[in-house]
PDB file of C-alpha atoms in Angstrom:
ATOM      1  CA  UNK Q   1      89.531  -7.559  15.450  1.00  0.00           C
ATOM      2  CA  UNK Q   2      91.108 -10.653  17.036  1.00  0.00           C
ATOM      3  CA  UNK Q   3      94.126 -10.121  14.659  1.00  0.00           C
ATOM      4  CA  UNK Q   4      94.392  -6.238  15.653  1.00  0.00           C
ATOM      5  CA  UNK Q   5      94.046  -5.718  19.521  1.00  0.00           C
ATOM      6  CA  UNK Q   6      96.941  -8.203  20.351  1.00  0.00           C
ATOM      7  CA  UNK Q   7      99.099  -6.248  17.243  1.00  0.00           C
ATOM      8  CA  UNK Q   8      98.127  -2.866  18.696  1.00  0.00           C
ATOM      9  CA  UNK Q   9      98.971  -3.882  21.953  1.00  0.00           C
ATOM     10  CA  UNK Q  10     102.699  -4.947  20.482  1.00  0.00           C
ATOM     11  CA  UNK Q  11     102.789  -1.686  18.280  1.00  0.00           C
ATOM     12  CA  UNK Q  12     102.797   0.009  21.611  1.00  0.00           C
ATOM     13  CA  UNK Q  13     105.509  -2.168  22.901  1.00  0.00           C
ATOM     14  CA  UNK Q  14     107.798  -0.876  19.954  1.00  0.00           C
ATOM     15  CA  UNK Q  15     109.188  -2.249  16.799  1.00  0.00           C
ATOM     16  CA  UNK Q  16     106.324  -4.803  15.347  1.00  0.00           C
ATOM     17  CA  UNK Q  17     105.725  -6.652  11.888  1.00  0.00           C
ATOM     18  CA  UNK Q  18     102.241  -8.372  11.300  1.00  0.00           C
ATOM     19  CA  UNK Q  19     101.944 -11.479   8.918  1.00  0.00           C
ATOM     20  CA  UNK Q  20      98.742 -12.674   9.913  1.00  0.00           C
ATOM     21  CA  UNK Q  21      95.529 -14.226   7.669  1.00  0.00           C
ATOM     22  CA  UNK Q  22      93.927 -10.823   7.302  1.00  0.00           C
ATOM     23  CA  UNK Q  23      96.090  -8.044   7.990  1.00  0.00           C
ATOM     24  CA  UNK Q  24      99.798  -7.762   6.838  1.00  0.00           C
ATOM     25  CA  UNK Q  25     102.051  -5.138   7.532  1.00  0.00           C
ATOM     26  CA  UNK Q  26     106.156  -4.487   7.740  1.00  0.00           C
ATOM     27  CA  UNK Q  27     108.305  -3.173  10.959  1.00  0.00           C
ATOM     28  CA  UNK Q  28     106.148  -0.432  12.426  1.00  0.00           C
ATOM     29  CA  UNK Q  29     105.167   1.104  15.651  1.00  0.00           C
ATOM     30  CA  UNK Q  30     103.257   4.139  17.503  1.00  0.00           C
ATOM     31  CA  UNK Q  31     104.756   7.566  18.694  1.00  0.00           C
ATOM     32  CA  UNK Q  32     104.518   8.140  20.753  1.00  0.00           C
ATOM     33  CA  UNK Q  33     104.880   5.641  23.252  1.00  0.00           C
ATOM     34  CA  UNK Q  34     101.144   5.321  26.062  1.00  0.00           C
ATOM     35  CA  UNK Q  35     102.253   6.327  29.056  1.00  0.00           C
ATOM     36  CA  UNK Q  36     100.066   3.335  31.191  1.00  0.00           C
ATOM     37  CA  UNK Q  37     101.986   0.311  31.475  1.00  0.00           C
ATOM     38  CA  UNK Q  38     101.164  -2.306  30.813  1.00  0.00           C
ATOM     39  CA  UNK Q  39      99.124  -0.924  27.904  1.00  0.00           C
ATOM     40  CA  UNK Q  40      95.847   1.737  27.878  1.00  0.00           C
ATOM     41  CA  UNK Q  41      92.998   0.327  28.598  1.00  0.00           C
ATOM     42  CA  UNK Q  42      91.579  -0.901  25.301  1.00  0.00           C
ATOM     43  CA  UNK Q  43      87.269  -1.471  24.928  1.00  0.00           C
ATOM     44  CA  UNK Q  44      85.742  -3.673  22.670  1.00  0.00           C
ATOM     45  CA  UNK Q  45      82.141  -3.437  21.614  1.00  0.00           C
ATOM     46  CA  UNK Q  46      80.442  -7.351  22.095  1.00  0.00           C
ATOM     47  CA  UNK Q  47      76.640  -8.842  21.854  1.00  0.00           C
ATOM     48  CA  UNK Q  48      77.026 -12.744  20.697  1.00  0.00           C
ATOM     49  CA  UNK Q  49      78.788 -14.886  23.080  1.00  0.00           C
ATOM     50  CA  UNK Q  50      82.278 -15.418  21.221  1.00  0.00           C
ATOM     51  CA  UNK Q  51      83.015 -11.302  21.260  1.00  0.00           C
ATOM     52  CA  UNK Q  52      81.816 -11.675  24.692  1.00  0.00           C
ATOM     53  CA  UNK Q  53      84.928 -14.639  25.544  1.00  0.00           C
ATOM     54  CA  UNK Q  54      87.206 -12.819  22.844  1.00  0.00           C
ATOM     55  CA  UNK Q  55      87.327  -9.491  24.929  1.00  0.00           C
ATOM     56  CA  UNK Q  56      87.274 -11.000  28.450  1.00  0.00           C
ATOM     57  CA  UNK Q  57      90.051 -13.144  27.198  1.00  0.00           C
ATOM     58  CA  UNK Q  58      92.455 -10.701  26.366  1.00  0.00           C
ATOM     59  CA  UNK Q  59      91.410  -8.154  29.293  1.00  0.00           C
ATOM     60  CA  UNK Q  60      89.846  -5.857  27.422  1.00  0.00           C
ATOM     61  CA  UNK Q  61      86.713  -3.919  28.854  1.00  0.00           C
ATOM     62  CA  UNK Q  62      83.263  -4.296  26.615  1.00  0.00           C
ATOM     63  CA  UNK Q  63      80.640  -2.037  25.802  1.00  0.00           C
ATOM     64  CA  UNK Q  64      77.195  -3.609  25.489  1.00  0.00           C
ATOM     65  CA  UNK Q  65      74.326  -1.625  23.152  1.00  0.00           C
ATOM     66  CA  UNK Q  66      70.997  -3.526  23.805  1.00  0.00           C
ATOM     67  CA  UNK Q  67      69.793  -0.810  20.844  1.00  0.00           C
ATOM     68  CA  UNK Q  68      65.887  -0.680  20.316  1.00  0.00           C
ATOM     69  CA  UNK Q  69      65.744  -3.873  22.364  1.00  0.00           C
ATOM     70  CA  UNK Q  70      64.255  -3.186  25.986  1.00  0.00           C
ATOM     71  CA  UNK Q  71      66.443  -3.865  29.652  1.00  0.00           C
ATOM     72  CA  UNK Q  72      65.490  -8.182  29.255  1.00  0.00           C
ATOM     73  CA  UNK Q  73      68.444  -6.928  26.409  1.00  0.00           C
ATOM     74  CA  UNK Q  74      70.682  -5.473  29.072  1.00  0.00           C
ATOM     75  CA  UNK Q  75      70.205  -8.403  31.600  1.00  0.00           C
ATOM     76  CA  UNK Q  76      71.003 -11.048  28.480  1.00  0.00           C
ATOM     77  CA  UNK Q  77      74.049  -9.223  27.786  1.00  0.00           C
ATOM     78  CA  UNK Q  78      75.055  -9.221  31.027  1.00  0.00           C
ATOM     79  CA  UNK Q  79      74.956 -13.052  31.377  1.00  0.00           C
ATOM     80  CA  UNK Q  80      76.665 -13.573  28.544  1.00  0.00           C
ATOM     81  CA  UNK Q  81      79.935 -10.842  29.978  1.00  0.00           C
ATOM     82  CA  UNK Q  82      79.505 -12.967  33.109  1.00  0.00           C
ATOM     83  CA  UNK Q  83      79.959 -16.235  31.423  1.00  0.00           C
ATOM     84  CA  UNK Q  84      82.885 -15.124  29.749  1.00  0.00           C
ATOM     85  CA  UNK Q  85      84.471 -14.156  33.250  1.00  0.00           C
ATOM     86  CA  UNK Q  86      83.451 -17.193  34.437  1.00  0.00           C
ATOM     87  CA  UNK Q  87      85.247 -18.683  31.861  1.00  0.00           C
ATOM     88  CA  UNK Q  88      88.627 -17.217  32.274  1.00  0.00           C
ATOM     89  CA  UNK Q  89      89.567 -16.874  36.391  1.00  0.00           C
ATOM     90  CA  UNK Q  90      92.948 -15.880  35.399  1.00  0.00           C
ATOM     91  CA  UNK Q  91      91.953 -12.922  33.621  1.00  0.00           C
ATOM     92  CA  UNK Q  92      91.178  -9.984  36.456  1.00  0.00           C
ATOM     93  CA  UNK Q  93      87.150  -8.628  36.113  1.00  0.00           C
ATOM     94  CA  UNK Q  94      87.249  -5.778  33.617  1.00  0.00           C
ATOM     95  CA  UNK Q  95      84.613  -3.320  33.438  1.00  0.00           C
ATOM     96  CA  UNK Q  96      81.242  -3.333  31.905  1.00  0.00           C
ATOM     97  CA  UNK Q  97      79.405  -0.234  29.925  1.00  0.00           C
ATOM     98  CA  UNK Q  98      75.950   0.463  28.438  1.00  0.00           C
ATOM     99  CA  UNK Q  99      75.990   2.408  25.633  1.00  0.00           C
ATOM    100  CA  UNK Q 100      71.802   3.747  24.956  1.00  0.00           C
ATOM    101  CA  UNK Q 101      70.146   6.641  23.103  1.00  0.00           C
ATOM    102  CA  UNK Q 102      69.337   8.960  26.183  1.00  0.00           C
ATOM    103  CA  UNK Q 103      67.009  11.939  26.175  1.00  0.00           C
ATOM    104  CA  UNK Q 104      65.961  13.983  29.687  1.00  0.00           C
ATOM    105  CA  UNK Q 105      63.416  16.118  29.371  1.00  0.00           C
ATOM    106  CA  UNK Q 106      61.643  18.196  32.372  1.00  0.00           C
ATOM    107  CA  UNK Q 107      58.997  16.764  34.507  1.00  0.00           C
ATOM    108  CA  UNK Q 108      56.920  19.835  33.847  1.00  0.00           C
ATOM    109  CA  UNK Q 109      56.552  18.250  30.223  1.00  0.00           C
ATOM    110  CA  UNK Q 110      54.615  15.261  30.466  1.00  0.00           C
ATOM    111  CA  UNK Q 111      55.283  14.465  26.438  1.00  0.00           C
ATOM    112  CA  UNK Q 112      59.118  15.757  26.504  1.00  0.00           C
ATOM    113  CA  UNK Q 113      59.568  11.839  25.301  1.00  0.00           C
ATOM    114  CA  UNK Q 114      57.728  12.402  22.141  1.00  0.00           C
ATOM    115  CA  UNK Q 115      60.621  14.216  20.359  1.00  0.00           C
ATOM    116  CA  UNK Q 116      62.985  12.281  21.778  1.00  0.00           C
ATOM    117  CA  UNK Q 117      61.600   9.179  20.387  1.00  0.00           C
ATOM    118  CA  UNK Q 118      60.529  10.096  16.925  1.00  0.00           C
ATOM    119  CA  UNK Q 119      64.293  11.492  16.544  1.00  0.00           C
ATOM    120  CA  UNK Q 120      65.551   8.329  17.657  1.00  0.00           C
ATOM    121  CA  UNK Q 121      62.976   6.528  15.291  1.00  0.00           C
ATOM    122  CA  UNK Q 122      64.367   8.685  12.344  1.00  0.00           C
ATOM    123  CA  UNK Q 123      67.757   7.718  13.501  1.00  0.00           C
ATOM    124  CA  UNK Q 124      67.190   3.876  12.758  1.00  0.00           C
ATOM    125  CA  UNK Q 125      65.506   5.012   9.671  1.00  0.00           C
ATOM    126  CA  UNK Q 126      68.505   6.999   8.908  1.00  0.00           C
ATOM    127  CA  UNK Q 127      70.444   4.194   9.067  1.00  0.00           C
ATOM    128  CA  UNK Q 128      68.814   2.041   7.353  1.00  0.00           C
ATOM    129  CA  UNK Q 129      68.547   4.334   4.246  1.00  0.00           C
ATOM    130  CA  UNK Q 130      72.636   3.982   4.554  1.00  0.00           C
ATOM    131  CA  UNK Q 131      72.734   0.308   5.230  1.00  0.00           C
ATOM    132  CA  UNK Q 132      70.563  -0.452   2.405  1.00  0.00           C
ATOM    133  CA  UNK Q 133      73.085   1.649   0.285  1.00  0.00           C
ATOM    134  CA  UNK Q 134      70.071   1.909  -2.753  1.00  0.00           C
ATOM    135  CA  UNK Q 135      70.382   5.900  -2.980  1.00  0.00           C
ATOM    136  CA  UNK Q 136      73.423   8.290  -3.280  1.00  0.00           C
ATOM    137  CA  UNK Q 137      74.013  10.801  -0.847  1.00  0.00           C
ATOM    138  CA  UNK Q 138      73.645  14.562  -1.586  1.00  0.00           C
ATOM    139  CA  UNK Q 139      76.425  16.724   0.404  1.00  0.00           C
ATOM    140  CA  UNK Q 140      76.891  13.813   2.321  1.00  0.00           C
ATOM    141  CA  UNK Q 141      73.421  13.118   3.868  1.00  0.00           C
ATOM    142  CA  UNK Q 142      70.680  10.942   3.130  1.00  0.00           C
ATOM    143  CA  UNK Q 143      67.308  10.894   4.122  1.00  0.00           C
ATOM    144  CA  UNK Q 144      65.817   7.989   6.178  1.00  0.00           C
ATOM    145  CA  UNK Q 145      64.207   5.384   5.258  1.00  0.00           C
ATOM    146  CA  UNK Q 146      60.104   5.682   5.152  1.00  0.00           C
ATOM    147  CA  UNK Q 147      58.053   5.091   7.970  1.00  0.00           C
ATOM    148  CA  UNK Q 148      56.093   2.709   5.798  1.00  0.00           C
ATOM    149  CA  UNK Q 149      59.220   0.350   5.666  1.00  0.00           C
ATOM    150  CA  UNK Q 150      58.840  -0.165   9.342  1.00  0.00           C
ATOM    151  CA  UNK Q 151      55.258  -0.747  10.116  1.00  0.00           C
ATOM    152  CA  UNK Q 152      55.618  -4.405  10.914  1.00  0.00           C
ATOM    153  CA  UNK Q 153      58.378  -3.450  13.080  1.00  0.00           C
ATOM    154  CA  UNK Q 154      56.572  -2.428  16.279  1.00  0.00           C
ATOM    155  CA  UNK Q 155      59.843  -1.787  18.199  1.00  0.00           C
ATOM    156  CA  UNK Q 156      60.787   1.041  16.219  1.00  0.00           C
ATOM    157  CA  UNK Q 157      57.332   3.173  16.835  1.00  0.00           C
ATOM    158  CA  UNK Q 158      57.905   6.157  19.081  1.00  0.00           C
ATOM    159  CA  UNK Q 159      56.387   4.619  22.323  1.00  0.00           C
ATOM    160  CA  UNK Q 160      58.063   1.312  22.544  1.00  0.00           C
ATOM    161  CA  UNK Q 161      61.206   3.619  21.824  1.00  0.00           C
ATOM    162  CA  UNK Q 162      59.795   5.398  25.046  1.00  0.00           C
ATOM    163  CA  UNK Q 163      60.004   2.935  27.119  1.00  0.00           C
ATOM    164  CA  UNK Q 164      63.579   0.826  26.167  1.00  0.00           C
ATOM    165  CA  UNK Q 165      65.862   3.513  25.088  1.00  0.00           C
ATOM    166  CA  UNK Q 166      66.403   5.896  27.858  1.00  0.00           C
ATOM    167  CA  UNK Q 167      64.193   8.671  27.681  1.00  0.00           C
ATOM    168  CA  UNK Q 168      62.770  10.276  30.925  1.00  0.00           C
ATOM    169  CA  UNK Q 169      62.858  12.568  33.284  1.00  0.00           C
ATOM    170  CA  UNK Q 170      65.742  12.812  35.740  1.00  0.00           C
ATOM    171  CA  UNK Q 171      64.426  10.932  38.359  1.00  0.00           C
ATOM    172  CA  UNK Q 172      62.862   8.559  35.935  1.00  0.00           C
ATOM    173  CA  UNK Q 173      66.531   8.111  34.365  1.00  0.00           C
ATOM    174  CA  UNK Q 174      67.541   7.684  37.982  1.00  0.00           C
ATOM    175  CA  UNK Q 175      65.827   4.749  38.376  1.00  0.00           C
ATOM    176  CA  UNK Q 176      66.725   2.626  35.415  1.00  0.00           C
ATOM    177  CA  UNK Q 177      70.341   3.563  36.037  1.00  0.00           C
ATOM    178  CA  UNK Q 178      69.826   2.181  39.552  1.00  0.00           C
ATOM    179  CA  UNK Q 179      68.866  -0.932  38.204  1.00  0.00           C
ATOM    180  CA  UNK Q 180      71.448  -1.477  35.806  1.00  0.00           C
ATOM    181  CA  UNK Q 181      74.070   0.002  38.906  1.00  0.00           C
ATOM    182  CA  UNK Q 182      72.665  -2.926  41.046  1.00  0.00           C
ATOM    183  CA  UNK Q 183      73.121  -5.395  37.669  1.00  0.00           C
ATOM    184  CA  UNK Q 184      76.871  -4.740  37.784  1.00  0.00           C
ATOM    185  CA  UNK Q 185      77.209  -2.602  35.225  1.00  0.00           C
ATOM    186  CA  UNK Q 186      80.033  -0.316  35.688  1.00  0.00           C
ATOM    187  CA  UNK Q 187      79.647   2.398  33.690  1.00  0.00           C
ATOM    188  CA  UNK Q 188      76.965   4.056  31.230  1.00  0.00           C
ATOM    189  CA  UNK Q 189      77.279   5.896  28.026  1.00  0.00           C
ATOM    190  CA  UNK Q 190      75.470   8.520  27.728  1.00  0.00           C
ATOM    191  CA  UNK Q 191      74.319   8.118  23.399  1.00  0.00           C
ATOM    192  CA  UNK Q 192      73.506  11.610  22.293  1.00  0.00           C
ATOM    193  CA  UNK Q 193      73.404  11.081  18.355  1.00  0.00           C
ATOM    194  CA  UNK Q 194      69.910  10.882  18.219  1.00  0.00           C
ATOM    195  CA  UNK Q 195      68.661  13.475  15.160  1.00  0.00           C
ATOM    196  CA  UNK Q 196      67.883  15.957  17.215  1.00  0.00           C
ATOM    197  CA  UNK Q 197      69.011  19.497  16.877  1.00  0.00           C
ATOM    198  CA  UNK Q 198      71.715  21.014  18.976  1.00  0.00           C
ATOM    199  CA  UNK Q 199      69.934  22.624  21.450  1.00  0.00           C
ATOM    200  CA  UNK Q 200      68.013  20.097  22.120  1.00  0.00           C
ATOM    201  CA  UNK Q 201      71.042  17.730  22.734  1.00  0.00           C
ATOM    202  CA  UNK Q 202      72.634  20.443  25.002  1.00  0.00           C
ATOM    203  CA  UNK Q 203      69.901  20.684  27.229  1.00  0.00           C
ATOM    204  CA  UNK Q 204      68.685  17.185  27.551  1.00  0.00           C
ATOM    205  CA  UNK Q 205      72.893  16.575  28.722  1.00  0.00           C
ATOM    206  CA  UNK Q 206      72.437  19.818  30.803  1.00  0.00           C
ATOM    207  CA  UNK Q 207      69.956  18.077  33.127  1.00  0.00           C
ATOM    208  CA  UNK Q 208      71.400  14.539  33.022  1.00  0.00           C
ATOM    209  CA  UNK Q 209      74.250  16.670  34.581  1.00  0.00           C
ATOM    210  CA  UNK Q 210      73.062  18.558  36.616  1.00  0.00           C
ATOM    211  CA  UNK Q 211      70.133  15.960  38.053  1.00  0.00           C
ATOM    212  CA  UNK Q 212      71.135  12.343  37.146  1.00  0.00           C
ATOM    213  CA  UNK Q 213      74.997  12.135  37.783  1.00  0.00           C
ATOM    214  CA  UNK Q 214      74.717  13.696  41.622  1.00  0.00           C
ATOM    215  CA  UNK Q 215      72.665  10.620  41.970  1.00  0.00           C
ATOM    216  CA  UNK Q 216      75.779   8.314  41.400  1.00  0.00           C
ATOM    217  CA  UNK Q 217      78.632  10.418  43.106  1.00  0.00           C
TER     218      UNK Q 217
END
């Protein structure tokens, strides 16, 4: 990564070779040409400290995913983007996202979190069953890991998933965006690849539409 933003960035100038100590590559360049000058705006996903200075360093905005990890998570990782601003005055502030799992269910369904967080539960199990890359998949799917693999894990059970990714209703969503809004984050991304069907999906976004966004305009 440290290699490849500043050579994408001079791909998009024009003609650029790369001899560095990963990547290597002859006279090449992009077409066509961005149309922001100087360059697009370019996003780099950052937890420990270095990525943190890394991406502040060269401008670049950073995504932050606290994952199964509750908001202490989101305030940690915004100390550590703040440090690295701190630590480079000449560099103007660049923005700040969240990236969660997010499910909105209606308030007329008290347990509309359940299926939201047993998806997301089957999601980390998911990928673990590719991480641990022990099984072949079959038409290109594999099926997660068992539950049994995770029972010393209590931050994977469906209600501590309740509480730190965001599931809720719209006014509970609301809320925690507030807080992170008042953090200084600048944006939030919405993570909808959860293991849950379609439908579901559609109408969880449907209402963070319709109800959560008005919130913020």
């Amino acid at each position: 990564m440290r290699e490849l933003v500043p050579a994408v960035r001079a791909l998009w100038q024009g003609d650029y070779a790369h001899d560095g100590e990963i990547w290597q590559f002859p006279t090449s360049t992009s077409v066509p040409k961005p149309i922001q000058r100087p360059t697009p705006p370019m996003w780099i996903a950052a937890r420990d400290p270095a990525s943190h200075d890394f991406a502040v360093a060269q401008g670049c905005n950073v995504m932050v995913t606290p994952l199964m990890k509750g908001d202490e998570e989101v305030v940690d990782l915004k100390r550590k983007f703040d440090t690295a601003v701190a630590n480079h005055p000449e560099v103007p502030r660049p923005d700040l996202m969240v990236l969660r799992h997010t499910h909105v269910h209606s308030p007329d369904d008290p347990e509309g979190w359940r299926p939201a967080a047993e998806a997301i539960n089957r999601y980390y199990r998911t990928f673990d069953a590719w991480f641990g890359n022990k099984a072949a998949p079959v038409n290109g799917f594999l099926p997660p890991s068992p539950e049994s693999k995770f029972e010393d894990r209590p931050e994977f059970r469906p209600e501590s998933l309740h509480r730190t990714a965001m599931i809720g209703t719209p006014a509970e969503v609301v809320e925690r965006l507030r807080a992170y809004e008042e953090l200084g984050v600048d944006e939030y991304s919405f993570w909808i690849d959860n293991s849950m069907s379609h439908e579901e999906k559609r109408a969880s976004l449907e209402l963070f539409i319709k109800e959560v966004v008005p919130a913020f305009q």
